[in-house]
Short mmCIF file of C-alpha atoms and ligand atoms in Angstrom, two decimals:
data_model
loop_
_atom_site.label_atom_id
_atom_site.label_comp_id
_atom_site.label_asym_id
_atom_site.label_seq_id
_atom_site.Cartn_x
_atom_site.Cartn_y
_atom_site.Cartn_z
CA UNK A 963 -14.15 25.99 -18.91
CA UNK A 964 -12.60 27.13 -22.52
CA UNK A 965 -11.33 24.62 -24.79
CA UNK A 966 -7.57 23.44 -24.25
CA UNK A 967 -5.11 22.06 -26.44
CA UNK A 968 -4.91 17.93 -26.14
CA UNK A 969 -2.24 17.18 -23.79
CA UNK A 970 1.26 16.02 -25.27
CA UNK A 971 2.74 15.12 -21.51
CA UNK A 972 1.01 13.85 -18.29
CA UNK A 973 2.12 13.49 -14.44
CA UNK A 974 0.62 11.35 -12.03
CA UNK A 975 1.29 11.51 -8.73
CA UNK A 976 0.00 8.89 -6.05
CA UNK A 977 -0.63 9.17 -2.21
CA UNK A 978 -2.31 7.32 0.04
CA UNK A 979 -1.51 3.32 0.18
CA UNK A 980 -0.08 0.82 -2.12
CA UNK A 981 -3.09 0.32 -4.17
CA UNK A 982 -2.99 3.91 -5.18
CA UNK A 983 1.11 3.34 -6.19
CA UNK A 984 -0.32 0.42 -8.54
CA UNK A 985 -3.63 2.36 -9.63
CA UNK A 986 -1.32 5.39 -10.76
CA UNK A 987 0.89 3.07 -13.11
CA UNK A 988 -2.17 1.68 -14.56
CA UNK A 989 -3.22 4.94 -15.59
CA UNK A 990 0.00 6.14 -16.55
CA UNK A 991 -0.40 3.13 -18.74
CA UNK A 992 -3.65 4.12 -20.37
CA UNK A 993 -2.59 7.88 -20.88
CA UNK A 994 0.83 6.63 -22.76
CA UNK A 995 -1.85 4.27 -24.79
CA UNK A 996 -3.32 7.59 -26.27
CA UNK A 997 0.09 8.90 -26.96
CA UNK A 998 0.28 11.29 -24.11
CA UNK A 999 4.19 11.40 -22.89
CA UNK A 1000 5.47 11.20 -19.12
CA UNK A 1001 6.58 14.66 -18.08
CA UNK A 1002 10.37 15.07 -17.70
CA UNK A 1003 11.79 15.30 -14.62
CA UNK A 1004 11.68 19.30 -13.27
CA UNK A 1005 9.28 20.26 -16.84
CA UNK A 1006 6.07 21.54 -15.97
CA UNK A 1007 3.20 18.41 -17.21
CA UNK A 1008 0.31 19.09 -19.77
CA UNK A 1009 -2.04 16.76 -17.43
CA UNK A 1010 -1.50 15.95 -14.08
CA UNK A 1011 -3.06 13.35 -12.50
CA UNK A 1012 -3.30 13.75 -8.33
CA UNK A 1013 -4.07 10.04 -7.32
CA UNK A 1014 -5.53 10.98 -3.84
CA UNK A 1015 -5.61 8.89 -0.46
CA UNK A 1016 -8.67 10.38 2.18
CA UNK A 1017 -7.89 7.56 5.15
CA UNK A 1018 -7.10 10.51 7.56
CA UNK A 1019 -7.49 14.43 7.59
CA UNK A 1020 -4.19 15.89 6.90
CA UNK A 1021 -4.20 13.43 3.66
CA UNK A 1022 -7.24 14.84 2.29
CA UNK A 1023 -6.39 18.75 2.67
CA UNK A 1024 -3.35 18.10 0.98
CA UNK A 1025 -5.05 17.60 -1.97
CA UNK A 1026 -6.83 21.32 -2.16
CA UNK A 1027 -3.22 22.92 -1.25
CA UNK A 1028 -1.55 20.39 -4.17
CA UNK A 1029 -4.29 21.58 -6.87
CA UNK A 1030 -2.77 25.82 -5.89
CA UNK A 1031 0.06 24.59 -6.45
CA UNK A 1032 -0.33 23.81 -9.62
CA UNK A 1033 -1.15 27.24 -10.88
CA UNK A 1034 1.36 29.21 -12.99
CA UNK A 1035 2.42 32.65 -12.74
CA UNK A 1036 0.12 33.78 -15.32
CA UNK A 1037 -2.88 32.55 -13.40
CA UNK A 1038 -3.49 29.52 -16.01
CA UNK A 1039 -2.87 26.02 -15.05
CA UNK A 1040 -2.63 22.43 -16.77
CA UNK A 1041 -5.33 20.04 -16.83
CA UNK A 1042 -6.10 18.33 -13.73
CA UNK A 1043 -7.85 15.39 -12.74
CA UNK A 1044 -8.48 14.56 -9.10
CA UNK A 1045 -8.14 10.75 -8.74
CA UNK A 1046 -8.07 8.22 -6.10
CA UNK A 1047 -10.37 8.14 -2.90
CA UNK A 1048 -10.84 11.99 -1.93
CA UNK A 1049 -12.15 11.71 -5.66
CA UNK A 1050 -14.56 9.16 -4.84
CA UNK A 1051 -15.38 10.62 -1.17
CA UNK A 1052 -16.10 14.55 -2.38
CA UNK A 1053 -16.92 13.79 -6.04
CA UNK A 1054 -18.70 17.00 -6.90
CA UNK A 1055 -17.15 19.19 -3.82
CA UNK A 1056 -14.23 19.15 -5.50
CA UNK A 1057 -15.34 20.80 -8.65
CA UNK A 1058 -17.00 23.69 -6.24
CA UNK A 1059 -13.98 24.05 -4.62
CA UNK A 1060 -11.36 24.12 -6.66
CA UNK A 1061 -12.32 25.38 -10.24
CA UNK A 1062 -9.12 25.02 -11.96
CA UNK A 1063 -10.34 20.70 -11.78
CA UNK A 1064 -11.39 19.84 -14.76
CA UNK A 1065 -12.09 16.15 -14.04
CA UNK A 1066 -12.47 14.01 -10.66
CA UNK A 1067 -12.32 10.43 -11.43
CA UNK A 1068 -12.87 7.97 -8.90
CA UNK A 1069 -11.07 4.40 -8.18
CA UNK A 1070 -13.28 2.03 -9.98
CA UNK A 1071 -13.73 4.54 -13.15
CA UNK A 1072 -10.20 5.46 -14.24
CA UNK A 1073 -10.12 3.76 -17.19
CA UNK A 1074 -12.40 6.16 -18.50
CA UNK A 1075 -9.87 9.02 -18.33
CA UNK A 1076 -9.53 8.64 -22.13
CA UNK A 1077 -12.92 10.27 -22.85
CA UNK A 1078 -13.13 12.38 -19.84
CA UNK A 1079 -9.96 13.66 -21.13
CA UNK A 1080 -11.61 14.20 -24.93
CA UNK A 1081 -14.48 16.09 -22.94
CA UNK A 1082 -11.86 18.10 -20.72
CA UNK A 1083 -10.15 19.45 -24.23
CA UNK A 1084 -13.46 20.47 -25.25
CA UNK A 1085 -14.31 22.41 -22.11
CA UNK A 1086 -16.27 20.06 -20.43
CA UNK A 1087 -15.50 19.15 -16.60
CA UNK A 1088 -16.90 15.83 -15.78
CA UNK A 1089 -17.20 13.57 -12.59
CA UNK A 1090 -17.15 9.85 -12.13
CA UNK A 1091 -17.32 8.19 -9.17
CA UNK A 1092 -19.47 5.12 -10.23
CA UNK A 1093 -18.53 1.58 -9.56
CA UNK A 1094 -19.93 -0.22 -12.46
CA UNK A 1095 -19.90 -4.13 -12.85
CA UNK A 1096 -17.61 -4.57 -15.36
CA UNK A 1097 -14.20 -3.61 -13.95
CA UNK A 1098 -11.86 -1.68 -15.16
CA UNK A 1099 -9.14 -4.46 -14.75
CA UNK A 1100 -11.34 -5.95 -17.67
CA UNK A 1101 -10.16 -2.91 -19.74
CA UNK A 1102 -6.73 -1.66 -18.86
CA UNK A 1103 -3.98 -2.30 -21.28
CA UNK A 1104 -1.62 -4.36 -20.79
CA UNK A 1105 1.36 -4.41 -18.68
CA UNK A 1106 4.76 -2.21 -19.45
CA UNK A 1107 8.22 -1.91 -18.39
CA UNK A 1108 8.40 -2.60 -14.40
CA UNK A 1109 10.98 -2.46 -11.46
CA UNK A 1110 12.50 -5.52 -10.22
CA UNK A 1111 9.67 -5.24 -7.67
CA UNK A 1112 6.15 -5.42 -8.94
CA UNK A 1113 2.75 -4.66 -6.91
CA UNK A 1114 0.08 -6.53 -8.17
CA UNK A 1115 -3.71 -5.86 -7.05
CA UNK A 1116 -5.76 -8.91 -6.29
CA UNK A 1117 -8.36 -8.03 -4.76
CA UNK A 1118 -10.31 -4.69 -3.49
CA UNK A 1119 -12.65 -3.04 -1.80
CA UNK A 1120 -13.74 -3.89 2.11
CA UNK A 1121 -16.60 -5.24 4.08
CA UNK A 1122 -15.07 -4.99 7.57
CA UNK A 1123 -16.52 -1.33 8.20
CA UNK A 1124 -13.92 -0.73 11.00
CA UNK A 1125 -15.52 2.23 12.57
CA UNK A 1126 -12.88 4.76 11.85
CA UNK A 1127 -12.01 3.66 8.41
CA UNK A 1128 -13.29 5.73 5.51
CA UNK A 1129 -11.85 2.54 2.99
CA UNK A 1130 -15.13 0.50 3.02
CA UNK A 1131 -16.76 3.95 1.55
CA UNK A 1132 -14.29 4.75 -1.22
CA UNK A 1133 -13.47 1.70 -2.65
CA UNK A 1134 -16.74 -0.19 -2.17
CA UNK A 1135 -17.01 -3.81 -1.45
CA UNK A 1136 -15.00 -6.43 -1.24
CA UNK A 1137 -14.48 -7.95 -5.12
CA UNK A 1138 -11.99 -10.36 -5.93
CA UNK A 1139 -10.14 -10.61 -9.43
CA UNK A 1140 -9.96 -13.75 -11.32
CA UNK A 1141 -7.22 -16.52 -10.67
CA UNK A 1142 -6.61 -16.81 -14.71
CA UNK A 1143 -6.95 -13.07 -15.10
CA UNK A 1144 -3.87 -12.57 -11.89
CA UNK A 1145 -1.82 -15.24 -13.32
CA UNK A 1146 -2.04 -13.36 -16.66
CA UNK A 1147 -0.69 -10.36 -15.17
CA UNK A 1148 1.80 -12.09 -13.22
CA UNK A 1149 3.23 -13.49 -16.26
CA UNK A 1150 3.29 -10.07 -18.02
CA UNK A 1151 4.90 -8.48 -15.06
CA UNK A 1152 7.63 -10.89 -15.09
CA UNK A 1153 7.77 -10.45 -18.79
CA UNK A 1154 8.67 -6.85 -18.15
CA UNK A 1155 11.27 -7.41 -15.48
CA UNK A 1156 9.39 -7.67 -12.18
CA UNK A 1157 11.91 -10.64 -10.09
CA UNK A 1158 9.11 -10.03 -6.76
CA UNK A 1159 5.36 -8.84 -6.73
CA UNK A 1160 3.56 -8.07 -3.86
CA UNK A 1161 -0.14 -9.03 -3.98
CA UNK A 1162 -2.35 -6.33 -2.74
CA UNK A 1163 -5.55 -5.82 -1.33
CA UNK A 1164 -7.11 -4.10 1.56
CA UNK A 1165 -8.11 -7.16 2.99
CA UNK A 1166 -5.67 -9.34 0.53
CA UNK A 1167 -6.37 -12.16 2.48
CA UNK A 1168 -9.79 -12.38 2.04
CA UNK A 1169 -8.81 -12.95 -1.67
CA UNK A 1170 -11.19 -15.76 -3.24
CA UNK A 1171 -12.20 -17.17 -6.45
CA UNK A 1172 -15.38 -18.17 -8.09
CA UNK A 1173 -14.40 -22.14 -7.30
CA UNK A 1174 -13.98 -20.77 -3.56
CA UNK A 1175 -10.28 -20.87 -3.48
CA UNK A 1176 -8.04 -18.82 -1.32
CA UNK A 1177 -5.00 -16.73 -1.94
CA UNK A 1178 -2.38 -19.70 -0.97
CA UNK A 1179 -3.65 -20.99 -4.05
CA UNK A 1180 -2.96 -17.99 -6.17
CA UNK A 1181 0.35 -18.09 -4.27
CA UNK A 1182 1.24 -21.46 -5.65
CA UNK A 1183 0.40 -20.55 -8.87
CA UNK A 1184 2.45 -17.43 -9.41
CA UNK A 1185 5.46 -19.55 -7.70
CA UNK A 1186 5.58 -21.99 -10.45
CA UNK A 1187 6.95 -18.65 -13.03
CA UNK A 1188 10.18 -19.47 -13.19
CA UNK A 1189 11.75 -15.92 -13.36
CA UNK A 1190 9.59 -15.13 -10.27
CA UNK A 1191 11.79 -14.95 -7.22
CA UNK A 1192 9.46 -13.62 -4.78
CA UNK A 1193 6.00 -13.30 -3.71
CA UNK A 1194 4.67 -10.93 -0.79
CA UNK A 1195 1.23 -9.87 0.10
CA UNK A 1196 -0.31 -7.22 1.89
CA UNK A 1197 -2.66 -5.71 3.68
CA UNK A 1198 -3.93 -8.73 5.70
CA UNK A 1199 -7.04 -9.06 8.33
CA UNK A 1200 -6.27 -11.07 11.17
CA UNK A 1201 -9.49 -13.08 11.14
CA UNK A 1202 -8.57 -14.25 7.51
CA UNK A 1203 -5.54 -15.95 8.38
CA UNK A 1204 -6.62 -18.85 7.03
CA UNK A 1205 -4.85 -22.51 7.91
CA UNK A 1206 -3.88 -22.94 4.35
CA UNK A 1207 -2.32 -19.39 3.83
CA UNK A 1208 -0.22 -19.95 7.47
CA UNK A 1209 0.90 -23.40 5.41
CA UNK A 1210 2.33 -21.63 2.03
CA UNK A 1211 4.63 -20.09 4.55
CA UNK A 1212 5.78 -23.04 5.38
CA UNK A 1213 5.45 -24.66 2.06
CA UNK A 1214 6.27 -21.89 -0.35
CA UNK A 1215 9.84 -21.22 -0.69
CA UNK A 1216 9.28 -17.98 -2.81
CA UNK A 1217 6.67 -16.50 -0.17
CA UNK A 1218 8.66 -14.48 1.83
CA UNK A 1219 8.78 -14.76 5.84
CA UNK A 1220 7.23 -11.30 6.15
CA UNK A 1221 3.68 -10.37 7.25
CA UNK A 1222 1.97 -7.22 7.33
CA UNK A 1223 -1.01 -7.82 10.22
CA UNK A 1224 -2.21 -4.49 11.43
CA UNK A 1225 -3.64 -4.54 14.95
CA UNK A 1226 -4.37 -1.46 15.40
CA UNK A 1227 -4.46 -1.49 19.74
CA UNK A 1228 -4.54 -3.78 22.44
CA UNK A 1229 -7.24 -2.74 24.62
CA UNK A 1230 -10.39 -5.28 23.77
CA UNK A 1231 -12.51 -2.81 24.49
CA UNK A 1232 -11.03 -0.16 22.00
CA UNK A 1233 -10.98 -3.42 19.71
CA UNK A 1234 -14.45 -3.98 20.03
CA UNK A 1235 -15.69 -0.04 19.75
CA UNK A 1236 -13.64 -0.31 16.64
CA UNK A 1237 -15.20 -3.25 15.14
CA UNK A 1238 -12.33 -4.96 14.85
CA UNK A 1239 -13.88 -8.43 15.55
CA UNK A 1240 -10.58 -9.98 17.00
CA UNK A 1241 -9.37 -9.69 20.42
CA UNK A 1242 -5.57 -9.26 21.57
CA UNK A 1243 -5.69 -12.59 22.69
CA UNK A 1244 -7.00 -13.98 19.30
CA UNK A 1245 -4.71 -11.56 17.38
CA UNK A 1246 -1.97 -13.06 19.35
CA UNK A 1247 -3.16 -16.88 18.39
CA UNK A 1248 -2.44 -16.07 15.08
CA UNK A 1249 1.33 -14.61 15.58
CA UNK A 1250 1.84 -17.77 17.13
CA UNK A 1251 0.61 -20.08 14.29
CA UNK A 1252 1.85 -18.67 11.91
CA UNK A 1253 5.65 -18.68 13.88
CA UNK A 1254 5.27 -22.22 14.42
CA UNK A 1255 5.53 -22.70 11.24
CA UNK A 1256 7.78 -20.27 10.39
CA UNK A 1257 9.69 -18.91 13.33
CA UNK A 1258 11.73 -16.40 11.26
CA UNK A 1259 8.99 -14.64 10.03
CA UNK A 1260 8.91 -10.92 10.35
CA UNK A 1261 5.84 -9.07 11.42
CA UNK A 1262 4.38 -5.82 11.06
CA UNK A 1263 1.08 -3.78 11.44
CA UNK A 1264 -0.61 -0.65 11.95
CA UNK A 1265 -1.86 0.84 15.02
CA UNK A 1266 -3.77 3.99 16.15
CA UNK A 1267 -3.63 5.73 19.20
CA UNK A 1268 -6.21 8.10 20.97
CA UNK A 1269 -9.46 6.35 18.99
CA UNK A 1270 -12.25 7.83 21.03
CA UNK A 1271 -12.61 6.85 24.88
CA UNK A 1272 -8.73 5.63 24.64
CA UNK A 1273 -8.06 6.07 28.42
CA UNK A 1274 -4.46 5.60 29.55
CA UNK A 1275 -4.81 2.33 30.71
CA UNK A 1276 -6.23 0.97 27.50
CA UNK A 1277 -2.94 2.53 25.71
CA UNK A 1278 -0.49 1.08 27.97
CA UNK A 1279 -2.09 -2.39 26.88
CA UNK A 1280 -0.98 -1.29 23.17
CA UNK A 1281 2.58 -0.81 24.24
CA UNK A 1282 2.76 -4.17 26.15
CA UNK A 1283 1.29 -5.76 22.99
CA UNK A 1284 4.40 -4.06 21.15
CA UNK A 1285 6.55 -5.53 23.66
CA UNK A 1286 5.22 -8.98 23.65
CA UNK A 1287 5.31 -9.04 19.81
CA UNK A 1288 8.94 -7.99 18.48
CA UNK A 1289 7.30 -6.12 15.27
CA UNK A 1290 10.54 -5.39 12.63
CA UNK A 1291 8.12 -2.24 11.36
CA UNK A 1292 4.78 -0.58 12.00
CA UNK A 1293 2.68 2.07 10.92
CA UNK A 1294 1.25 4.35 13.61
CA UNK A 1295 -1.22 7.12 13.06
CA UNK A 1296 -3.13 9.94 15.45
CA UNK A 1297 -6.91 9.03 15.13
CA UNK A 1298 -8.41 11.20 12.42
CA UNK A 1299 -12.21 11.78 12.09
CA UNK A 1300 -13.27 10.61 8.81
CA UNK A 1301 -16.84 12.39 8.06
CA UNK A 1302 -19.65 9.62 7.88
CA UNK A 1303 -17.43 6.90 10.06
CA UNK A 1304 -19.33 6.23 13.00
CA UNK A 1305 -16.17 6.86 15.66
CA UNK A 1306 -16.29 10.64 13.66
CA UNK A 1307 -19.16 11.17 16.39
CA UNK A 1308 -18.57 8.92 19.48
CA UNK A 1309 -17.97 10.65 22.55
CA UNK A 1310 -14.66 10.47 24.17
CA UNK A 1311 -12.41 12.54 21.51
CA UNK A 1312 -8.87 12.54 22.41
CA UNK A 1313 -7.09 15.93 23.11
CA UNK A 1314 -4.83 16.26 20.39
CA UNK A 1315 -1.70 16.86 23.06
CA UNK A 1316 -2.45 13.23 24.33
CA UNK A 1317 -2.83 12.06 21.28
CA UNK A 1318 1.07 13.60 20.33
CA UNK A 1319 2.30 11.93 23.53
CA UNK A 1320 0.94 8.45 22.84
CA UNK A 1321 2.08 8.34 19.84
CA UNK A 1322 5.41 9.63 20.91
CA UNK A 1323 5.74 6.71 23.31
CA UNK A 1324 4.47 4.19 21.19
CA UNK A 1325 6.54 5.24 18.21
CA UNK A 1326 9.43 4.93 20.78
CA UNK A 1327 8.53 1.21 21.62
CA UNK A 1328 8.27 0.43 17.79
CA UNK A 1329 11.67 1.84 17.08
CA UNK A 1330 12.88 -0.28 19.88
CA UNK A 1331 11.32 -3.23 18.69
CA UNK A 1332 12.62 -2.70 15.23
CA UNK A 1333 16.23 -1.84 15.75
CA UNK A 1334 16.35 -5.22 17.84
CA UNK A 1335 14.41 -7.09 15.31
CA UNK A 1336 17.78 -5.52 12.66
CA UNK A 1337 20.93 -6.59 15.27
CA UNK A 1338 19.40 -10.00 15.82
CA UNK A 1339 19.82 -10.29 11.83
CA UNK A 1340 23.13 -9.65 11.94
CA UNK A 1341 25.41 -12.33 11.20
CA UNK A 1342 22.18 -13.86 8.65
CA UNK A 1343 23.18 -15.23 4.96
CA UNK A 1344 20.57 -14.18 2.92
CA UNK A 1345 19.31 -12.91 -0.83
CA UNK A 1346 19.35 -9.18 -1.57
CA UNK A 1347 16.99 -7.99 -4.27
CA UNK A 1348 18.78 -5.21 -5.69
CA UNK A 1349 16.58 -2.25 -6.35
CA UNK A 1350 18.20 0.94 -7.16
CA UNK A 1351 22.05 2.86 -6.67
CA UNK A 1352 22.97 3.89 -3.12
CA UNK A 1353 24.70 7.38 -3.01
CA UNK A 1354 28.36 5.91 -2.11
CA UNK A 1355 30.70 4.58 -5.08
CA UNK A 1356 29.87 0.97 -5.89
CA UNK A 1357 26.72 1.29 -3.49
CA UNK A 1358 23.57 -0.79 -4.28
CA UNK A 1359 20.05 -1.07 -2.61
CA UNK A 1360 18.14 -3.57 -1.83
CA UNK A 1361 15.45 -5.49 0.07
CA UNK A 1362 16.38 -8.67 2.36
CA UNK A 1363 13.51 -11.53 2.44
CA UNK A 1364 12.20 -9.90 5.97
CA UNK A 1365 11.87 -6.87 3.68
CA UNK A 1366 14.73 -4.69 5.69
CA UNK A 1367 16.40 -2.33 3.54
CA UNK A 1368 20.20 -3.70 3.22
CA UNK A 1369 23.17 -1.82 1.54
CA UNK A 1370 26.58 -3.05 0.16
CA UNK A 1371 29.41 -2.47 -2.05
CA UNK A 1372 30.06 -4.59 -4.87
CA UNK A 1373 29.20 -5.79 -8.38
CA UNK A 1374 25.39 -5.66 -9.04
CA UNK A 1375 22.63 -4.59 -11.29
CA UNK A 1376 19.24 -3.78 -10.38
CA UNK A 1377 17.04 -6.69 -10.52
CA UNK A 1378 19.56 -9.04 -9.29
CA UNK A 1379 19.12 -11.44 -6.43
CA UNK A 1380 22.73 -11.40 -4.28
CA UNK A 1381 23.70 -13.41 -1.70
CA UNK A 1382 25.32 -11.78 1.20
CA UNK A 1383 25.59 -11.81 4.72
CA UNK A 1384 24.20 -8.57 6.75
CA UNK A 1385 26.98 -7.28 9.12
CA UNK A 1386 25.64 -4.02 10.95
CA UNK A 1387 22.06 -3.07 11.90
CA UNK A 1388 21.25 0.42 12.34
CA UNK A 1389 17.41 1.34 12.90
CA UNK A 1390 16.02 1.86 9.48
CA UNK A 1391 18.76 0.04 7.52
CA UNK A 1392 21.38 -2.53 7.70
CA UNK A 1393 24.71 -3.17 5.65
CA UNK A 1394 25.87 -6.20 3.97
CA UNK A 1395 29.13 -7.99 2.42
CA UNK A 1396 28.92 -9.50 -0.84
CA UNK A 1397 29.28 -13.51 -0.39
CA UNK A 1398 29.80 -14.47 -4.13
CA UNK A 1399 29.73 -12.47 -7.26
CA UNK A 1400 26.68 -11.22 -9.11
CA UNK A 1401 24.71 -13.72 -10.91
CA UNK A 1402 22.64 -11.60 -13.84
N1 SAH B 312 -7.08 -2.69 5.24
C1 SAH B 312 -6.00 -2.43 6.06
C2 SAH B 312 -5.47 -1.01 6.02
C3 SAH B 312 -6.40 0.13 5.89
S1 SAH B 312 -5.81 1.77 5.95
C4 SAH B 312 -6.34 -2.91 7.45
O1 SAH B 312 -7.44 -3.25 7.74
O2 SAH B 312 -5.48 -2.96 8.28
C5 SAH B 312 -4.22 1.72 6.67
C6 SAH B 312 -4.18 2.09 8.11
O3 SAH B 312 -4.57 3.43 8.30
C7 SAH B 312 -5.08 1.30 9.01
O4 SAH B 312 -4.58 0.04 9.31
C8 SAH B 312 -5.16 2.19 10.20
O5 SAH B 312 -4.13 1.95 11.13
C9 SAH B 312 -4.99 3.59 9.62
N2 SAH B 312 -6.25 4.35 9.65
C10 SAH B 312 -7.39 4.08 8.99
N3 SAH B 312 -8.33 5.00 9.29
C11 SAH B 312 -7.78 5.86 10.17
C12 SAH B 312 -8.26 7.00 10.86
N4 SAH B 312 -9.50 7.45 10.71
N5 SAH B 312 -7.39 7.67 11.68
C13 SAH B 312 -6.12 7.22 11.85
N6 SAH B 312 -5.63 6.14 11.22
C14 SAH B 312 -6.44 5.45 10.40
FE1 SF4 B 313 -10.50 -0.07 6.92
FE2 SF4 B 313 -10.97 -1.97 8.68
FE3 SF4 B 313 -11.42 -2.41 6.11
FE4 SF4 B 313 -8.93 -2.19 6.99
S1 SF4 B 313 -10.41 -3.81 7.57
S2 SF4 B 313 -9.78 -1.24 5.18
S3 SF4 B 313 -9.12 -0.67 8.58
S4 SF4 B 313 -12.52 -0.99 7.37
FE1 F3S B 314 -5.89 6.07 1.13
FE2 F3S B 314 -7.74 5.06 -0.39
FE3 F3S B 314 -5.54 3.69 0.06
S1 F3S B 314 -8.07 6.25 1.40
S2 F3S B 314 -4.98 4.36 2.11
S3 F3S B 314 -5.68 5.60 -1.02
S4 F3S B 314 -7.59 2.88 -0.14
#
C-alpha cells in the first residue's frame, strides 16, 4: 500500500448488536482524541470505520459489498478499517479479499486504532485480533457528549457455546468489568446528558465482580445518581436469572419493568441440540417469577426457526410458547450456518422455503402478541423519555418504561421525562396526551 495523507475526518458505522452501537462511540471517541473530525453528513470520510456483526450469513457478506462501496470514481478509496466480529472471525481473509483494507481490528484491540492508523499512513496494513489481558476499557478515554439514552457495556464475551452462535468465538470469554470502574462511567455518562443507560452484555446477567456480586448490585448502585432516571439491561440468559436480580425489579424503582429473555424455541429437544441448557418449562418458571413480582413487566426475546432437525411439530411448540407468553417484541431470525459452530454440520438442514414460512407464521404470532401487548396499555399514565423530533409540528419521540415507542404533541425537549397518558396503540407505536407541562 503507498503512503496516505493522515486522515482529517472519520466515519464509523456499526452493525450487528448493541455492543457494537457502544463499541463504535468508543472509537469514535479515541479517533476525535487524535484530532480526527466526524464526517459531515452526505461528505465523503477520510477513514471509515465498518464496525462489523458476523452472528448470521447475510450480516457478514454485507461487509465485502460495504468495503466496494466505498470506492470512488477514480478507482482510489479512503482508509478503511474492518472492525467488529467479522474482523475478529476472518482476521487475515479480509486483507486477501478485499485489498483496498488497510486495517482489520478486532473487538478486544480497538483501542489500538491510533497506531494502526500511524502504520496505515505509512503504507502499512496491519491486523489485530488479539485479546490481551489488559482491556481496552482500561485505556479508552473518557466519556463525551451522549443522548438522553446511554448504553453502557458491563460485561462481555460468552461461555454458553449455544451451538449455532458464532458470539462465544468472536468476543471470547465471559469477562466482567469492575463495579468502581461501571460506576465511574455511569457517572460520566450522566455528566454528559445520558437521563437512562442500558447495561449491556451478551450474557449481562451473568455480570459479577471480584467480591462475587451480581448485577442487582451494580443496579443499586447506578440508581443512587441522582440525574439517573432509568436503568435497563440487556441481553439476559435465562439460567442467570438470579433471585436477587428478579428482586431489584421489585425493589428498584428506576429499573424499568422490561426484560429482554431470548428463548430462542420451544421444542426441548431443539433446546437441548442447541445447548441451551433450559427447558420451556424452566424458561417459563422464570416468566412467572419474575411477574410475581412485577406483573407489569414487559417481555421480549429472540427466537430462531428451522435450526437443524426442526420438524413441524417441534415449531408449532414455538408458536404456542408465543401464545402462552404475551411478548410486547421479539427478534426472529432464519437459522444461519456460522462456519466452525457445531449445528453448521448437523444433519437435518432446513429447506430455506420452510424456513421463509416458519418464520412467516411466527412473525405473524409475534405481531399479534405485540399489538395486544400496545392496546392493553392504552388508557396507562406513565413517563415518556423524550428522545428525538417526530416529523409532525410540535411532534416529539420517546420511549415509555415498557420501552414502546410513544408519540405526542406538546412542549418538550429531548432528554426530558413527561408524564402522559398513552391513548391509541397501533403495532409498532402508540400515541400519547401530554398530562402536565414539561419539567426541564
Ligand atoms: N447473548 C444473547 C444474544 C446473542 S445474538 C443470547 O444468548 O440470547 C442475538 C440473537 O441472534 C440470538 O439470540 C439468536 O436468536 C440469533 N442468532 C445467533 N446465532 C444465529 C444463527 N446462527 N442463525 C440465526 N440466528 C442466530
Ligand atoms: Fe450466543 Fe448462546 Fe452465548 Fe447468546 S448465550 S451469545 S446465543 S452462545
Ligand atoms: Fe454481531 Fe458480534 Fe454483536 S456477531 S450480534 S456484533 S457480538
Amino acid at each position: 500500500m503507498r503512503p496516505t495523507p493522515p486522515p482529517r475526518t472519520y466515519r464509523v458505522k456499526s452493525f450487528g448488536c448493541q455492543m457494537n452501537v457502544y463499541d463504535g462511540e468508543r472509537m469514535a471517541e479515541l479517533l476525535a482524541d487524535q484530532g480526527i473530525a466526524p464526517a459531515p453528513e452526505g461528505e465523503e470520510a477520510d477513514l471509515v470505520v465498518l464496525n462489523t456483526c458476523h452472528i448470521r450469513e447475510k450480516a457478514a457478506e454485507k461487509v465485502y459489498s460495504d468495503i466496494g462501496r466505498l470506492r470512488r470514481e477514480d478507482g482510489t478509496a479512503p482508509l478503511i478499517a474492518v472492525a467488529g466480529c467479522v474482523a475478529q472471525a476472518e482476521g487475515e481473509e479480509i486483507m486477501t479479499r478485499a485489498p483496498s483494507v488497510s486495517m482489520v481490528v478486532g473487538p478486544q484491540a480497538y483501542h489500538r486504532l491510533p497506531q494502526m492508523i500511524a502504520d496505515a499512513i505509512e503504507g502499512r496494513r496491519a491486523v489485530d485480533t488479539d485479546m490481551p489481558a489488559r482491556t481496552k476499557f482500561d485505556v479508552l478515554p473518557a466519556r463525551r457528549k451522549v443522548g438522553p439514552s446511554a448504553f453502557l457495556t458491563v460485561q462481555e464475551g460468552c461461555d454458553k457455546f449455544c451451538t449455532y452462535c458464532v458470539v462465544p468465538y468472536t468476543r471470547g470469554a465471559e469477562i466482567s468489568r469492575p463495579f468502581n470502574d461501571l460506576v465511574i462511567e455511569a457517572e460520566k455518562l450522566v455528566d454528559a446528558g445520558a437521563r437512562e443507560i442500558t447495561l449491556l452484555g451478551q450474557n449481562v446477567n451473568a455480570w459479577r465482580d471480584e467480591a462475587g456480586r451480581g448485577l442487582e448490585k451494580l443496579v443499586e448502585a447506578l440508581a443512587a445518581i441522582p440525574a439517573l432516571a432509568r436503568i435497563r439491561y440487556t441481553t439476559s440468559h435465562p439460567n442467570d436469572m438470579t433471585e436477587g436480580l428478579i428482586a431489584a425489579h421489585r425493589d428498584v424503582e428506576k429499573l424499568m419493568p422490561f426484560l429482554h429473555l431470548p428463548v430462542q424455541a420451544g421444542s426441548d429437544r431443539v433446546l437441548k441440540a442447541m445447548n441451551r441448557s433450559h427447558t420451556a418449562e424452566s424458561y417459563m418458571r422464570v416468566l412467572d417469577r419474575v411477574r410475581a413480582v412485577r406483573p407489569d413487566i414487559a417481555l421480549s426475546g429472540d427466537f430462531i426457526v428451522g435450526f437443524p432437525g426442526e420438524t413441524e411439530a417441534e415449531f408449532a411448540e414455538t408458536i404456542k410458547l408465543v401464545e402462552t407468553v404475551g411478548y410486547a417484541q421479539c427478534f426472529s431470525f432464519k437459522y444461519s450456518p456460522r462456519p466452525g459452530t457445531p449445528a453448521a454440520t448437523m444433519d437435518g438442514q432446513v429447506p430455506a422455503a420452510v424456513m421463509d414460512e416458519r418464520l412467516q407464521r411466527l412473525q405473524a404470532a409475534l405481531n399479534a402478541s405485540q399489538l395486544a401487548f400496545n392496546r392493553a396499555s392504552v388508557g396507562k399514565r406513565c413517563t415518556v423519555l423524550v428522545e428525538r423530533r417526530g416529523k409532525l409540528d410540535g411532534q416529539w419521540l420517546g420511549k415509555s418504561p415498557w420501552l414502546q415507542s410513544v408519540h405526542f404533541i406538546g412542549e418538550a425537549a429531548i432528554g426530558d421525562l413527561i408524564e402522559v397518558e398513552l391513548v391509541e396503540a397501533g403495532p409498532n407505536s402508540l400515541s400519547a396526551r401530554l398530562l402536565q407541562p414539561a419539567h426541564a
